[in-house]
Structures are given as C-alpha cells and as structure tokens.
Short mmCIF file of C-alpha atoms in Angstrom, two decimals:
data_model
loop_
_atom_site.label_atom_id
_atom_site.label_comp_id
_atom_site.label_asym_id
_atom_site.label_seq_id
_atom_site.Cartn_x
_atom_site.Cartn_y
_atom_site.Cartn_z
CA MET A 30 4.07 -4.11 -2.49
CA LEU A 31 1.23 -1.65 -3.14
CA PRO A 32 0.20 0.69 -0.31
CA TYR A 33 -3.51 0.00 -0.82
CA THR A 34 -5.83 -2.97 -1.25
CA ARG A 35 -8.20 -4.06 -3.98
CA ASP A 36 -11.23 -2.94 -1.93
CA VAL A 37 -9.76 0.52 -1.54
CA TYR A 38 -8.96 0.67 -5.26
CA PHE A 39 -12.57 -0.03 -6.21
CA ALA A 40 -13.93 2.28 -3.53
CA LEU A 41 -11.76 4.98 -5.08
CA PHE A 42 -13.32 4.34 -8.48
CA GLU A 43 -16.81 4.53 -7.01
CA THR A 44 -16.19 7.98 -5.59
CA TYR A 45 -14.34 9.16 -8.69
CA ASN A 46 -16.93 7.95 -11.20
CA ALA A 47 -19.76 9.52 -9.24
CA ALA A 48 -17.90 12.83 -9.05
CA ILE A 49 -17.16 13.10 -12.78
CA TRP A 50 -20.37 11.67 -14.22
CA PRO A 51 -21.29 12.04 -17.15
CA ALA A 52 -17.75 12.75 -18.39
CA GLN A 53 -17.38 9.01 -19.09
CA ILE A 54 -20.13 9.12 -21.73
CA ALA A 55 -18.71 12.26 -23.36
CA ALA A 56 -15.25 10.71 -23.59
CA ILE A 57 -16.53 7.52 -25.20
CA ALA A 58 -18.72 9.49 -27.66
CA LEU A 59 -15.74 11.60 -28.76
CA ALA A 60 -13.60 8.50 -29.16
CA VAL A 61 -16.25 6.75 -31.28
CA LEU A 62 -16.41 9.84 -33.51
CA ALA A 63 -12.63 9.82 -33.92
CA VAL A 64 -12.60 6.13 -34.81
CA LEU A 65 -15.34 6.61 -37.41
CA LEU A 66 -13.32 9.39 -39.01
CA VAL A 67 -10.27 7.14 -39.15
CA LEU A 68 -12.27 4.25 -40.63
CA ARG A 69 -13.68 6.55 -43.34
CA THR A 70 -10.11 7.76 -44.08
CA ARG A 71 -10.95 11.41 -43.61
CA PRO A 72 -7.82 13.59 -43.96
CA TYR A 73 -8.25 15.08 -40.50
CA GLY A 74 -8.96 11.71 -38.84
CA GLY A 75 -5.47 11.48 -37.39
CA ARG A 76 -5.63 14.99 -35.92
CA VAL A 77 -9.01 14.33 -34.29
CA ALA A 78 -7.88 10.97 -32.89
CA ALA A 79 -4.69 12.57 -31.53
CA ALA A 80 -6.74 15.37 -29.93
CA VAL A 81 -9.08 12.86 -28.27
CA ILE A 82 -6.16 10.79 -27.02
CA ALA A 83 -4.34 13.90 -25.75
CA ALA A 84 -7.46 15.01 -23.87
CA ALA A 85 -7.96 11.51 -22.44
CA TRP A 86 -4.37 11.24 -21.18
CA GLY A 87 -4.42 14.79 -19.84
CA TRP A 88 -7.69 14.25 -17.98
CA THR A 89 -6.58 10.90 -16.60
CA GLY A 90 -3.24 12.34 -15.51
CA ILE A 91 -4.73 15.30 -13.67
CA ALA A 92 -8.22 14.24 -12.53
CA PHE A 93 -7.46 10.60 -11.79
CA HIS A 94 -3.77 10.31 -10.86
CA TRP A 95 -3.07 13.76 -9.44
CA LEU A 96 -6.34 14.57 -7.71
CA THR A 97 -7.74 11.15 -6.85
CA PHE A 98 -5.24 8.29 -6.91
CA SER A 99 -2.61 10.33 -5.05
CA THR A 100 -4.72 10.09 -1.89
CA VAL A 101 -3.80 6.43 -1.56
CA ASN A 102 -0.64 6.07 -3.63
CA TYR A 103 2.45 8.19 -3.12
CA LEU A 104 3.62 7.33 -6.64
CA ALA A 105 0.50 8.75 -8.26
CA PRO A 106 1.94 12.26 -8.81
CA ALA A 107 4.72 10.66 -10.86
CA PHE A 108 2.10 8.75 -12.85
CA ALA A 109 0.29 12.04 -13.41
CA VAL A 110 3.41 13.62 -14.87
CA LEU A 111 3.87 10.62 -17.16
CA PHE A 112 0.30 10.89 -18.42
CA VAL A 113 0.53 14.64 -19.01
CA VAL A 114 3.77 14.16 -20.95
CA ALA A 115 2.01 11.57 -23.12
CA ALA A 116 -0.86 14.01 -23.64
CA LEU A 117 1.55 16.73 -24.77
CA LEU A 118 3.33 14.35 -27.14
CA PHE A 119 0.07 13.35 -28.81
CA ALA A 120 -1.07 16.97 -28.98
CA TRP A 121 2.20 18.12 -30.54
CA THR A 122 2.85 15.25 -32.94
CA GLY A 123 -0.68 14.34 -33.98
CA MET A 124 -2.83 17.38 -33.44
CA ILE A 125 -0.50 20.35 -34.12
CA ARG A 126 1.98 18.83 -36.60
CA GLY A 127 -0.46 16.35 -38.13
CA LYS A 128 2.14 13.56 -38.15
CA LEU A 129 -0.17 10.77 -37.02
CA ASP A 130 -1.40 9.15 -40.22
CA LEU A 131 -4.00 6.55 -39.32
CA ARG A 132 -5.32 3.96 -41.76
CA PHE A 133 -7.35 0.86 -41.25
CA GLU A 134 -6.15 -2.01 -43.45
CA ARG A 135 -7.78 -5.41 -43.64
CA SER A 136 -4.75 -7.14 -42.20
CA VAL A 137 -3.74 -8.76 -38.94
CA ARG A 138 -2.37 -5.45 -37.81
CA GLY A 139 -5.49 -3.53 -38.79
CA TRP A 140 -7.90 -5.91 -37.14
CA SER A 141 -5.72 -6.16 -34.04
CA GLY A 142 -5.67 -2.38 -33.77
CA LEU A 143 -9.41 -2.17 -34.17
CA GLY A 144 -9.84 -4.94 -31.61
CA LEU A 145 -7.78 -3.02 -29.09
CA VAL A 146 -9.76 0.14 -29.78
CA ALA A 147 -13.01 -1.74 -29.14
CA ALA A 148 -11.53 -3.33 -26.03
CA GLY A 149 -10.60 0.09 -24.69
CA LEU A 150 -14.02 1.56 -25.38
CA PHE A 151 -16.36 -1.31 -24.55
CA GLY A 152 -14.59 -4.61 -24.01
CA TYR A 153 -12.78 -3.36 -20.96
CA VAL A 154 -16.04 -2.43 -19.28
CA LEU A 155 -17.66 -5.69 -20.38
CA PHE A 156 -14.72 -7.67 -19.02
CA GLY A 157 -15.00 -5.84 -15.71
CA TRP A 158 -18.72 -6.57 -15.54
CA LEU A 159 -18.10 -10.25 -16.21
CA ALA A 160 -15.49 -10.24 -13.45
CA GLY A 161 -18.09 -8.95 -11.01
CA SER A 162 -17.67 -5.17 -11.06
CA GLU A 163 -20.67 -2.87 -10.94
CA TRP A 164 -20.73 0.38 -12.84
CA PRO A 165 -19.36 2.81 -10.26
CA GLN A 166 -16.33 0.56 -9.78
CA MET A 167 -15.56 0.31 -13.50
CA ALA A 168 -12.79 2.00 -15.42
CA PHE A 169 -13.89 3.96 -18.51
CA PHE A 170 -12.01 5.21 -21.55
CA GLY A 171 -10.83 8.79 -21.29
CA VAL A 172 -11.05 9.08 -17.54
CA ALA A 173 -9.20 6.00 -16.24
CA PRO A 174 -5.78 4.63 -17.15
CA GLY A 175 -6.54 1.04 -18.20
CA PRO A 176 -9.03 1.52 -21.04
CA THR A 177 -7.33 4.74 -22.15
CA VAL A 178 -4.07 2.87 -22.64
CA VAL A 179 -5.72 -0.05 -24.47
CA PHE A 180 -7.53 2.35 -26.81
CA THR A 181 -4.32 4.29 -27.45
CA LEU A 182 -2.38 1.14 -28.29
CA GLY A 183 -5.11 0.19 -30.74
CA ILE A 184 -4.96 3.59 -32.47
CA LEU A 185 -1.18 3.43 -32.64
CA ALA A 186 -1.41 0.01 -34.29
CA LEU A 187 -3.26 1.75 -37.15
CA ALA A 188 -0.44 4.27 -37.67
CA HIS A 189 0.98 4.41 -41.20
CA PRO A 190 3.63 3.64 -42.38
CA ARG A 191 4.96 2.62 -38.97
CA VAL A 192 4.32 3.06 -35.27
CA PRO A 193 5.76 6.37 -33.99
CA TRP A 194 7.83 5.02 -31.15
CA HIS A 195 8.04 8.26 -29.21
CA LEU A 196 4.25 8.05 -28.85
CA ALA A 197 4.25 4.35 -28.02
CA VAL A 198 6.80 4.32 -25.20
CA ILE A 199 4.62 5.71 -22.40
CA PRO A 200 1.53 3.61 -23.29
CA LEU A 201 3.72 0.51 -23.36
CA VAL A 202 5.34 1.37 -20.05
CA TRP A 203 1.93 1.93 -18.49
CA ALA A 204 0.57 -1.27 -20.03
CA LEU A 205 3.24 -3.20 -18.15
CA THR A 206 2.75 -1.16 -14.97
CA GLY A 207 -1.03 -1.52 -15.11
CA ALA A 208 -0.78 -5.24 -15.75
CA LEU A 209 1.52 -5.65 -12.75
CA ILE A 210 -0.84 -3.67 -10.53
CA GLY A 211 -3.76 -5.71 -11.88
CA TRP A 212 -1.92 -8.94 -11.18
CA THR A 213 -1.07 -7.82 -7.66
CA LEU A 214 -4.65 -6.79 -6.89
CA ASP A 215 -6.30 -9.69 -8.75
CA ILE A 216 -8.01 -7.37 -11.23
CA LEU A 217 -8.47 -9.55 -14.29
CA GLN A 218 -9.38 -6.78 -16.74
CA ASP A 219 -6.21 -4.85 -15.95
CA VAL A 220 -4.07 -7.88 -16.72
CA VAL A 221 -5.47 -7.66 -20.26
CA LEU A 222 -3.41 -4.48 -20.66
CA LEU A 223 -0.25 -6.51 -20.86
CA GLY A 224 -1.69 -8.53 -23.75
CA GLY A 225 -2.59 -5.33 -25.57
CA GLY A 226 0.88 -3.92 -25.14
CA VAL A 227 2.55 -7.06 -26.33
CA VAL A 228 0.28 -7.28 -29.40
CA LEU A 229 1.19 -3.77 -30.45
CA PHE A 230 4.86 -4.40 -29.85
CA VAL A 231 4.92 -7.54 -32.00
CA LEU A 232 2.91 -5.94 -34.79
CA ALA A 233 5.07 -2.84 -34.85
CA LEU A 234 8.25 -4.89 -35.08
CA ALA A 235 6.79 -6.96 -37.90
CA ARG A 236 5.90 -3.77 -39.79
CA ARG A 237 9.42 -2.39 -39.43
CA ARG A 238 10.96 -5.57 -40.77
CA ASN A 239 8.69 -5.33 -43.82
CA MET T 28 -15.38 -7.49 -7.49
CA LYS T 29 -15.47 -11.27 -7.40
CA GLY T 30 -12.94 -12.30 -10.03
CA SER T 31 -9.73 -13.55 -8.48
CA LEU T 32 -6.32 -14.69 -9.66
CA LYS T 33 -4.80 -15.74 -6.40
CA GLY T 34 -7.01 -14.81 -3.47
CA LEU T 35 -4.55 -16.06 -0.88
CA THR T 36 -5.26 -14.09 2.27
CA ARG T 37 -4.32 -14.47 5.87
CA ARG T 38 -7.90 -15.33 6.76
CA ARG T 39 -8.17 -17.97 4.04
CA ILE T 40 -4.90 -19.51 5.11
CA LEU T 41 -6.04 -19.63 8.69
CA VAL T 42 -9.51 -20.91 7.90
CA GLY T 43 -8.59 -23.26 5.09
CA GLY T 44 -5.42 -24.68 6.47
CA GLY T 45 -5.95 -24.55 10.19
CA VAL T 46 -8.61 -27.18 10.80
CA ALA T 47 -6.58 -28.88 13.47
CA LEU T 48 -5.75 -25.53 15.03
CA ALA T 49 -9.42 -24.61 15.10
CA GLY T 50 -10.24 -27.84 16.86
CA VAL T 51 -7.69 -27.27 19.56
CA TYR T 52 -8.70 -23.64 19.86
CA ALA T 53 -12.35 -24.59 20.26
CA ARG T 54 -11.48 -26.91 23.14
CA MET T 55 -9.34 -24.32 24.85
CA LEU T 56 -11.65 -21.33 24.72
CA PRO T 57 -15.40 -20.86 24.91
CA ALA T 58 -17.10 -19.82 21.67
CA PHE T 59 -16.58 -16.16 20.72
CA ALA T 60 -14.24 -15.60 23.67
CA PRO T 61 -12.15 -12.49 23.10
CA ALA T 62 -8.57 -13.37 22.27
CA PHE T 63 -7.28 -11.22 25.13
CA ALA T 64 -9.47 -12.61 27.90
CA TYR T 65 -6.71 -13.14 30.43
CA ASP T 66 -6.54 -12.27 34.08
CA THR T 67 -3.07 -10.78 33.86
CA PRO T 68 -2.52 -7.06 33.20
CA ILE T 69 -1.39 -6.01 29.75
CA LEU T 70 2.34 -6.25 29.21
CA THR T 71 3.96 -2.82 29.17
CA ARG T 72 7.50 -1.75 28.47
CA THR T 73 9.48 1.29 29.52
CA ILE T 74 10.72 3.99 27.19
CA PRO T 75 14.24 4.36 28.58
CA SER T 76 14.62 8.10 27.98
CA THR T 77 11.65 9.02 30.20
CA GLY T 78 10.56 5.92 32.09
CA GLU T 79 7.08 6.13 30.52
CA GLN T 80 5.30 2.80 30.21
CA VAL T 81 3.67 1.81 26.92
CA PRO T 82 1.68 -1.33 26.09
CA ALA T 83 3.94 -3.80 24.29
CA VAL T 84 1.59 -4.34 21.35
CA GLY T 85 0.87 -1.31 19.23
CA MET T 86 -0.72 -0.90 15.83
CA GLY T 87 0.84 -0.30 12.43
CA SER T 88 -1.14 1.26 9.59
CA TRP T 89 0.75 0.41 6.37
CA ILE T 90 -1.92 -0.47 3.76
CA THR T 91 -4.59 -1.26 6.34
CA PHE T 92 -5.65 2.32 7.09
CA ASN T 93 -5.04 3.71 3.60
CA VAL T 94 -8.70 3.68 2.59
CA GLY T 95 -9.07 7.15 1.10
CA ALA T 96 -12.29 9.10 1.53
CA ASN T 97 -14.71 6.17 1.53
CA GLU T 98 -16.73 6.51 4.73
CA THR T 99 -17.82 2.88 4.86
CA LEU T 100 -14.21 1.72 4.87
CA ARG T 101 -13.28 4.46 7.34
CA ALA T 102 -16.03 3.35 9.72
CA ALA T 103 -14.75 -0.23 9.50
CA ARG T 104 -11.25 0.95 10.41
CA ALA T 105 -12.66 2.93 13.33
CA GLU T 106 -13.98 -0.36 14.71
CA VAL T 107 -10.51 -1.88 14.38
CA LEU T 108 -9.10 1.05 16.31
CA ARG T 109 -11.86 0.74 18.89
CA ALA T 110 -10.95 -2.93 19.43
CA PHE T 111 -7.31 -1.88 19.79
CA PHE T 112 -8.04 0.60 22.56
CA GLU T 113 -10.56 -1.70 24.25
CA ALA T 114 -7.85 -4.35 24.45
CA GLY T 115 -5.49 -1.91 26.15
CA GLY T 116 -3.47 -0.69 23.15
CA ALA T 117 -1.96 2.78 22.93
CA LEU T 118 0.81 3.22 20.33
CA VAL T 119 -0.46 3.84 16.79
CA ASP T 120 2.21 4.16 14.11
CA SER T 121 1.82 5.71 10.67
CA SER T 122 3.67 7.68 8.02
CA PRO T 123 3.01 10.24 5.27
CA MET T 124 4.18 7.49 2.92
CA TYR T 125 1.08 5.44 3.75
CA GLY T 126 -1.27 7.44 1.53
CA SER T 127 -4.39 8.52 3.41
CA SER T 128 -3.55 6.54 6.57
CA GLU T 129 -2.78 9.51 8.80
CA GLU T 130 -5.92 11.33 7.78
CA VAL T 131 -8.01 8.18 8.22
CA ILE T 132 -6.52 7.60 11.68
CA GLY T 133 -7.39 11.18 12.57
CA TRP T 134 -10.95 10.63 11.34
CA CYS T 135 -11.22 7.42 13.37
CA LEU T 136 -9.82 9.05 16.51
CA GLU T 137 -12.39 11.80 16.24
CA HIS T 138 -15.09 9.20 15.60
CA LEU T 139 -14.01 7.38 18.79
CA GLY T 140 -13.98 10.56 20.85
CA HIS T 141 -10.19 10.86 21.06
CA PRO T 142 -9.21 7.93 23.31
CA PRO T 143 -6.96 9.38 26.02
CA ARG T 144 -4.56 6.44 25.99
CA LEU T 145 -3.36 7.22 22.43
CA PHE T 146 0.38 7.32 21.88
CA SER T 147 0.69 8.86 18.41
CA ALA T 148 3.73 7.92 16.36
CA THR T 149 4.33 9.05 12.81
CA LYS T 150 7.26 9.70 10.52
CA VAL T 151 8.82 12.29 8.30
CA TRP T 152 9.56 11.04 4.80
CA THR T 153 10.75 13.68 2.40
CA LEU T 154 13.84 15.56 1.27
CA THR T 155 15.03 18.90 2.72
CA GLN T 156 14.37 20.44 6.09
CA PHE T 157 11.80 22.84 4.64
CA MET T 158 9.70 20.07 3.14
CA GLY T 159 10.10 18.04 6.32
CA ARG T 160 8.66 20.84 8.45
CA ARG T 161 5.73 21.20 6.08
CA GLN T 162 5.10 17.46 6.10
CA MET T 163 5.24 17.16 9.88
CA THR T 164 2.92 20.13 10.29
CA ALA T 165 0.50 18.46 7.90
CA SER T 166 0.73 15.25 9.93
CA GLU T 167 -0.19 17.14 13.11
CA GLU T 168 -3.31 18.41 11.41
CA GLN T 169 -4.27 15.07 9.91
CA TRP T 170 -4.05 13.18 13.19
CA ARG T 171 -6.45 15.70 14.84
CA SER T 172 -5.03 14.68 18.21
CA GLY T 173 -3.71 18.03 19.40
CA GLY T 174 -0.06 17.14 18.84
CA LEU T 175 2.08 14.12 18.15
CA ASP T 176 3.95 12.06 20.73
CA LEU T 177 6.66 10.66 18.49
CA ILE T 178 8.04 11.57 15.07
CA GLN T 179 10.53 9.22 13.46
CA ILE T 180 12.74 9.78 10.44
CA HIS T 181 11.37 7.29 7.93
CA ASN T 182 14.06 5.02 6.46
CA LEU T 183 16.65 7.64 7.41
CA VAL T 184 15.65 9.86 4.47
CA ASP T 185 17.60 13.14 4.80
CA TRP T 186 17.99 12.31 8.49
CA GLU T 187 20.45 15.05 9.41
CA ALA T 188 18.12 17.81 8.25
CA HIS T 189 15.06 16.33 9.95
CA LEU T 190 16.88 15.49 13.17
CA GLU T 191 17.67 19.17 13.60
CA THR T 192 13.98 20.03 13.29
CA LEU T 193 12.93 17.22 15.62
CA ARG T 194 15.39 18.34 18.28
CA GLU T 195 14.02 21.86 18.00
CA TRP T 196 10.40 20.67 18.23
CA LYS T 197 11.19 18.42 21.17
CA GLY T 198 12.89 21.33 22.93
CA GLU T 199 9.76 23.41 22.39
CA GLY T 200 7.55 20.61 23.69
CA ARG T 201 5.85 20.23 20.31
CA ILE T 202 6.68 16.51 20.31
CA ARG T 203 7.68 14.30 23.21
CA TYR T 204 9.96 11.82 21.47
CA LEU T 205 12.10 11.62 18.34
CA GLY T 206 13.36 8.56 16.54
CA ALA T 207 14.45 6.92 13.33
CA THR T 208 13.30 3.90 11.37
CA THR T 209 14.51 1.44 8.81
CA SER T 210 12.76 -1.48 7.20
CA HIS T 211 13.78 -5.05 6.68
CA GLY T 212 17.51 -5.55 6.17
CA ARG T 213 18.06 -2.16 4.59
CA ARG T 214 20.57 0.45 5.67
CA HIS T 215 21.40 -1.30 8.94
CA SER T 216 24.97 0.02 8.86
CA GLU T 217 23.78 3.60 8.46
CA MET T 218 21.20 3.05 11.18
CA ILE T 219 23.96 1.88 13.52
CA GLU T 220 25.99 5.00 12.77
CA VAL T 221 22.98 7.22 13.47
CA MET T 222 22.26 5.37 16.70
CA ARG T 223 25.86 5.65 17.86
CA GLY T 224 26.16 9.36 17.17
CA ASN T 225 22.77 10.73 18.18
CA ASP T 226 20.42 10.70 21.14
CA LEU T 227 17.30 9.08 19.76
CA ASP T 228 14.40 8.18 22.02
CA THR T 229 13.20 5.38 19.75
CA VAL T 230 14.42 3.25 16.88
CA GLN T 231 12.23 1.15 14.62
CA PHE T 232 13.32 -1.78 12.52
CA THR T 233 12.24 -5.25 11.40
CA TYR T 234 12.42 -8.20 13.75
CA ASN T 235 10.44 -11.41 13.65
CA ILE T 236 10.88 -15.12 14.23
CA LEU T 237 12.47 -15.65 10.80
CA ASP T 238 14.18 -12.26 10.35
CA ARG T 239 16.50 -12.07 13.33
CA GLU T 240 19.41 -10.03 11.95
CA ALA T 241 18.59 -7.29 14.47
CA GLU T 242 19.64 -9.58 17.32
CA SER T 243 23.30 -9.32 16.42
CA ARG T 244 23.81 -5.54 16.31
CA LEU T 245 20.72 -3.32 16.37
CA LEU T 246 19.04 -4.70 19.49
CA PRO T 247 22.20 -4.79 21.65
CA LEU T 248 23.11 -1.28 20.53
CA ALA T 249 19.62 0.02 21.32
CA ALA T 250 19.89 -1.51 24.80
CA ASP T 251 23.33 -0.02 25.26
CA ARG T 252 22.23 3.44 24.11
CA GLY T 253 18.97 3.42 26.10
CA MET T 254 16.66 3.60 23.08
CA ALA T 255 13.15 2.21 22.92
CA VAL T 256 12.69 -0.36 20.14
CA ILE T 257 9.58 -0.43 17.97
CA VAL T 258 9.41 -3.57 15.84
CA ASN T 259 7.87 -3.45 12.38
CA ARG T 260 6.89 -6.32 10.06
CA PRO T 261 6.29 -8.72 12.99
CA PHE T 262 4.49 -11.12 10.65
CA ARG T 263 6.93 -10.60 7.77
CA ARG T 264 4.13 -8.80 5.93
CA GLY T 265 1.84 -11.79 6.34
CA LYS T 266 4.37 -14.26 4.95
CA LEU T 267 4.70 -16.00 8.33
CA PHE T 268 1.07 -17.09 8.11
CA GLU T 269 1.71 -18.58 4.67
CA HIS T 270 4.77 -20.30 6.12
CA VAL T 271 2.76 -22.08 8.82
CA ALA T 272 -0.38 -22.64 6.76
CA GLY T 273 -1.84 -26.09 7.39
CA HIS T 274 0.25 -26.63 10.50
CA PRO T 275 -1.46 -26.69 13.89
CA LEU T 276 -0.09 -24.62 16.71
CA PRO T 277 2.21 -26.86 18.79
CA GLU T 278 0.67 -28.12 22.03
CA TRP T 279 3.39 -26.47 24.11
CA ALA T 280 2.39 -23.03 22.78
CA TYR T 281 -0.48 -23.06 25.26
CA GLU T 282 2.11 -23.01 28.05
CA ILE T 283 2.71 -19.38 27.11
CA ASP T 284 -0.96 -18.59 26.56
CA CYS T 285 -0.87 -18.60 22.78
CA ALA T 286 -4.24 -19.30 21.21
CA ASN T 287 -3.16 -18.75 17.62
CA TRP T 288 -0.12 -18.26 15.40
CA ALA T 289 -0.37 -14.46 15.55
CA GLN T 290 0.18 -14.57 19.30
CA PHE T 291 2.94 -17.13 18.87
CA PHE T 292 4.84 -14.81 16.50
CA LEU T 293 4.24 -11.71 18.60
CA LYS T 294 5.19 -13.32 21.91
CA PHE T 295 8.48 -14.35 20.37
CA ILE T 296 9.21 -10.70 19.59
CA LEU T 297 7.93 -9.29 22.87
CA SER T 298 9.96 -11.74 24.92
CA HIS T 299 13.17 -10.14 23.72
CA PRO T 300 14.14 -7.94 26.65
CA THR T 301 15.11 -4.95 24.51
CA VAL T 302 11.91 -4.79 22.48
CA THR T 303 9.53 -2.06 23.63
CA CYS T 304 6.63 -2.51 21.27
CA ALA T 305 5.63 -4.50 18.19
CA ILE T 306 3.28 -2.88 15.69
CA PRO T 307 1.29 -5.45 13.69
CA ALA T 308 -1.16 -4.00 11.17
CA THR T 309 -4.61 -5.34 10.40
CA SER T 310 -7.91 -4.22 8.92
CA LYS T 311 -9.96 -6.84 10.78
CA VAL T 312 -11.38 -6.54 14.29
CA ALA T 313 -10.93 -10.27 14.92
CA HIS T 314 -7.26 -10.10 13.96
CA MET T 315 -6.78 -7.04 16.13
CA ARG T 316 -8.12 -8.99 19.12
CA GLU T 317 -5.83 -11.89 18.33
CA ASN T 318 -2.85 -9.54 18.07
CA MET T 319 -3.65 -7.79 21.33
CA GLY T 320 -3.91 -11.15 23.07
CA ALA T 321 -0.15 -11.45 22.70
CA ALA T 322 0.30 -8.69 25.27
CA TYR T 323 -1.36 -10.81 27.95
CA GLY T 324 -0.38 -13.95 29.81
CA ARG T 325 2.93 -15.75 30.10
CA MET T 326 5.92 -15.02 27.89
CA PRO T 327 8.49 -17.52 26.62
CA ASP T 328 11.86 -17.79 28.35
CA ARG T 329 15.18 -18.17 26.53
CA ASP T 330 14.81 -21.93 26.07
CA LEU T 331 11.30 -21.69 24.81
CA ARG T 332 12.29 -18.91 22.39
CA ALA T 333 14.88 -21.24 20.88
CA ARG T 334 12.23 -23.94 20.62
CA MET T 335 9.88 -21.50 18.87
CA VAL T 336 12.55 -20.69 16.29
CA ASN T 337 13.28 -24.37 15.66
CA CYS T 338 9.60 -25.08 15.33
CA VAL T 339 8.93 -22.38 12.71
CA GLU T 340 12.17 -22.95 10.80
CA GLY T 341 11.40 -26.66 10.67
CA LEU T 342 8.01 -26.23 9.02
#
C-alpha cells in the first residue's frame, strides 16, 4: 500500500513542474536533437543520446525523487539512488566509452523503438491530457520518471547489434514499478510503462535468438 | 485527473451500496445532524501508568495527512483536525514513516491555534540509537507543539536502542509516555517478549471485528501488565467497508447508538475493556464526524459483541 493518494501525487507534480519550469522544454528539445542525430546515423548519435539519457535520469533521480518525491514517500531516496546509478551507467557506457551504437532500421524492432521514443516525448503527455490531467500535473520527459523510462526503452530498442542488458535492467525494473504504482493510483498513462517494458523485452529476446 | 481504473472508495461504497442504510439513517436523524450529537459525555479510557483519561477515539494519519507542501490540501486536513477536536478528540498518532504527515499535522495545529486538548503520539522508525535521537528530535520540531506526549517504537525496529533513549527522555520529562507498536499479525511473538520484559506505557497493534488475534494474547497481556492499548487499522484499511458494501446496518445496531458502519466497527473495538483508544484515519470531515460518533452513546455488552461478529462474518 502506497503512503500517499492520487490527489497528493498530482499536487506534487503541480508544485514540482512550476518550480522547474522551463526545464521541461529544454529536456524535450535536447531529446529531439538526439533522436534526429540517431535517425540520420551520425557517428556521435549514440554518445549524444546517452548523454541526454544520463542527464535525464540524473535530474529525475535528484530533483524529482530525492528532493521532491521523498517528502511523501519514504522509498523515494532508494529510487533516487537507482536513477543516479542508471545515469552513471549510461554516461560511462554510452557517452565516455561510446559503446551505445544506435541505428534505426525499418523493422518491427525499429518502429517499436521509435514509437516508444515518441510516446516518452509526446504521447505520454497526450495520454495524460486525454485522461484528464492539466499541464502542471503532467509528467514530462527528462524531469519525471514515467516518460523518461519510456523514452529510454525506445532508445535501447534501437541499440545495435543487441540490447545492452546492463543498461536495460534499471529501466525495466522501473517500468514494472511505475506500472504498479500507476495501477494502484489509477493513473492510466503510467500503466502504459508496463507495455513499453514488455515490448522492449520481447524485441530484445527475438534479436538475441537471431 | 478524471481517468479511473477502479475508483472504489469508501465514500462510493457507502453511497452506491448503502441505499437502504441511507433510508434508515434519514429516518433516525434530522438532515445534516452531526454524527456525534448525543447527550452522553465522550467515552474516555484511563492510561494505567498515570491514571490520565484520554478520549477513546483518536486519529491516525497514515496516508491521510501525507499531503506534502500543497497548501490547499493542508487546509483541507486542518478542517478534518478541527472536526476531530470539536467532537472531543485528543490523541493524534503519526510516524516519520508517513512521509510529510508529521509536518502537515504541525502545520494544521498551528493553523488551529494549538488546541490544548492535543495528545501527541508519534513513533521512532529507524536503525541505531543515534539516528533514532535525530529522528525524534526532528519529530518534535515538525509537530510544533512544544513537545511530544508519547513516542512509540514503530514495528519494534531496533527497539532495544530506542527504548534506552525513550527511558532517558521520559526521565528528563521530555516525553510523558513511551510505547511500542506492531501492525497486523506481524511480530506478535516479539511484541509479547518486549511487553513481558519492559515497562511500556502503551502498546499499539491491530484489532478489528475481523482481525481478532489480539484477543488471545496481546490484549490479556496488556491488561495484566497495566499498559494502555492503542488500536490501529480499526477498519482493516477500509476493507471492512468493502466487506459490508450493499448491506444495511442491522436494526439492532441502533440499540447501541450506531448510525453507520464506521460506528458499528469502532464500538466493537472500544467495548473491549482493555482497549484504550482506536485511531481511525480519514481525510474527510464527514467521516471524521462519523468516527467520533462512536465515542458517544451506549456500548455493546459481551452478548452483543458476539452478535456483531456473527453479523459481519456472515455477510
């Protein structure tokens, strides 16, 4: 049982979004730039995408989980650690070592990855709006866990030749955690996380078998 | 947010499923009558270690007061607390585990001008004596009430270390009472050992009309050791309302001045002679008034208690 209610959760987002504005726009702009670089198969596309993801996970871990969410959830500091670890893994593997090779292929896997990326950047917000949220209550890529995880899963689905599992573990774990929280609080858009995680999982397994 | 997957709440259960109950209720009470409008004084119980009397219905704060910094939600909780004190309540229970609850309670108390009747009860919930001291000091500041009446060791976490601190603080007059808690069905054996070997002023555990394990060992031991009993999860975290959804309150419940199921469940608990105080939690003023109504009027005797159990188990 969660120690807070749905109303409190959205009130938290209202305060948080107002405090960090316009960081949401900056995060989405950087992510769009990274995706364009990946789609145009620029050699440094993987490094830029990894840097954007590392920054997004680091920000979300510290600004959201550690400084904001921890006021209502005693588990939030542990979530913060998890997010910072993910940020460090992306920074080390993708940004510093350049081991995240991203390619868009016109295949089920490629389109699924791109779909998840779009869902993280825009679809998540749209879904929230359709479910009745107004902007201050919405979760945005780069500053909130849900869309950041969906975007990350989409990018990982584009990894070549296979999904780097050490980078995928934490996003998958959070996808399940976020979906459970979303289910408990009746937050429809968060339940979508589970679908995203499962899609990546299935695609990655299929790629390994090939 | 309007999208919903389940949307099953206590209010919806009561409103949607309790048509018959509403009809009976409407005949029994004038419209908008407060749920505690009785001529009798509020039921109080004695804390055995000092003889101090406390009202038998207190207030829990798990989830309900964890509203963060949002002032609109805080103001709404202040009204809940106002209704609690207006109805004669005193004991407010919280914990550092409940997120922002302690700080929100402190904000509400200040907003209400520090009601003098407050009996502040919180917990220590961390490892090591050092961290425990820090946490309890933080709680004192968050409550803004000039000191805490009772600190309990939450779920017996590192209880030996914290008990030493609590004894020291009680000796200094920094707190008035010390105690220990456990939640539903967990660590009862360890709780019994702690109760047998230590002088606690209060113990807190789960007891309700469907969870009656405490009757066999914990309640008799508390009576034997002269410990006040604070009862948590009196509504089984709301599950009792789901259990009785769609069923009207039995006619004979009015013999003990029950106007709703909340009072039915609470009067069952309060009629146990060893229970000192039950601490239901709510974020609604109307529910607070219903809860507080349980501390007024007639209480069930042994036979009626058995009938209450049969009634609820049979639904």
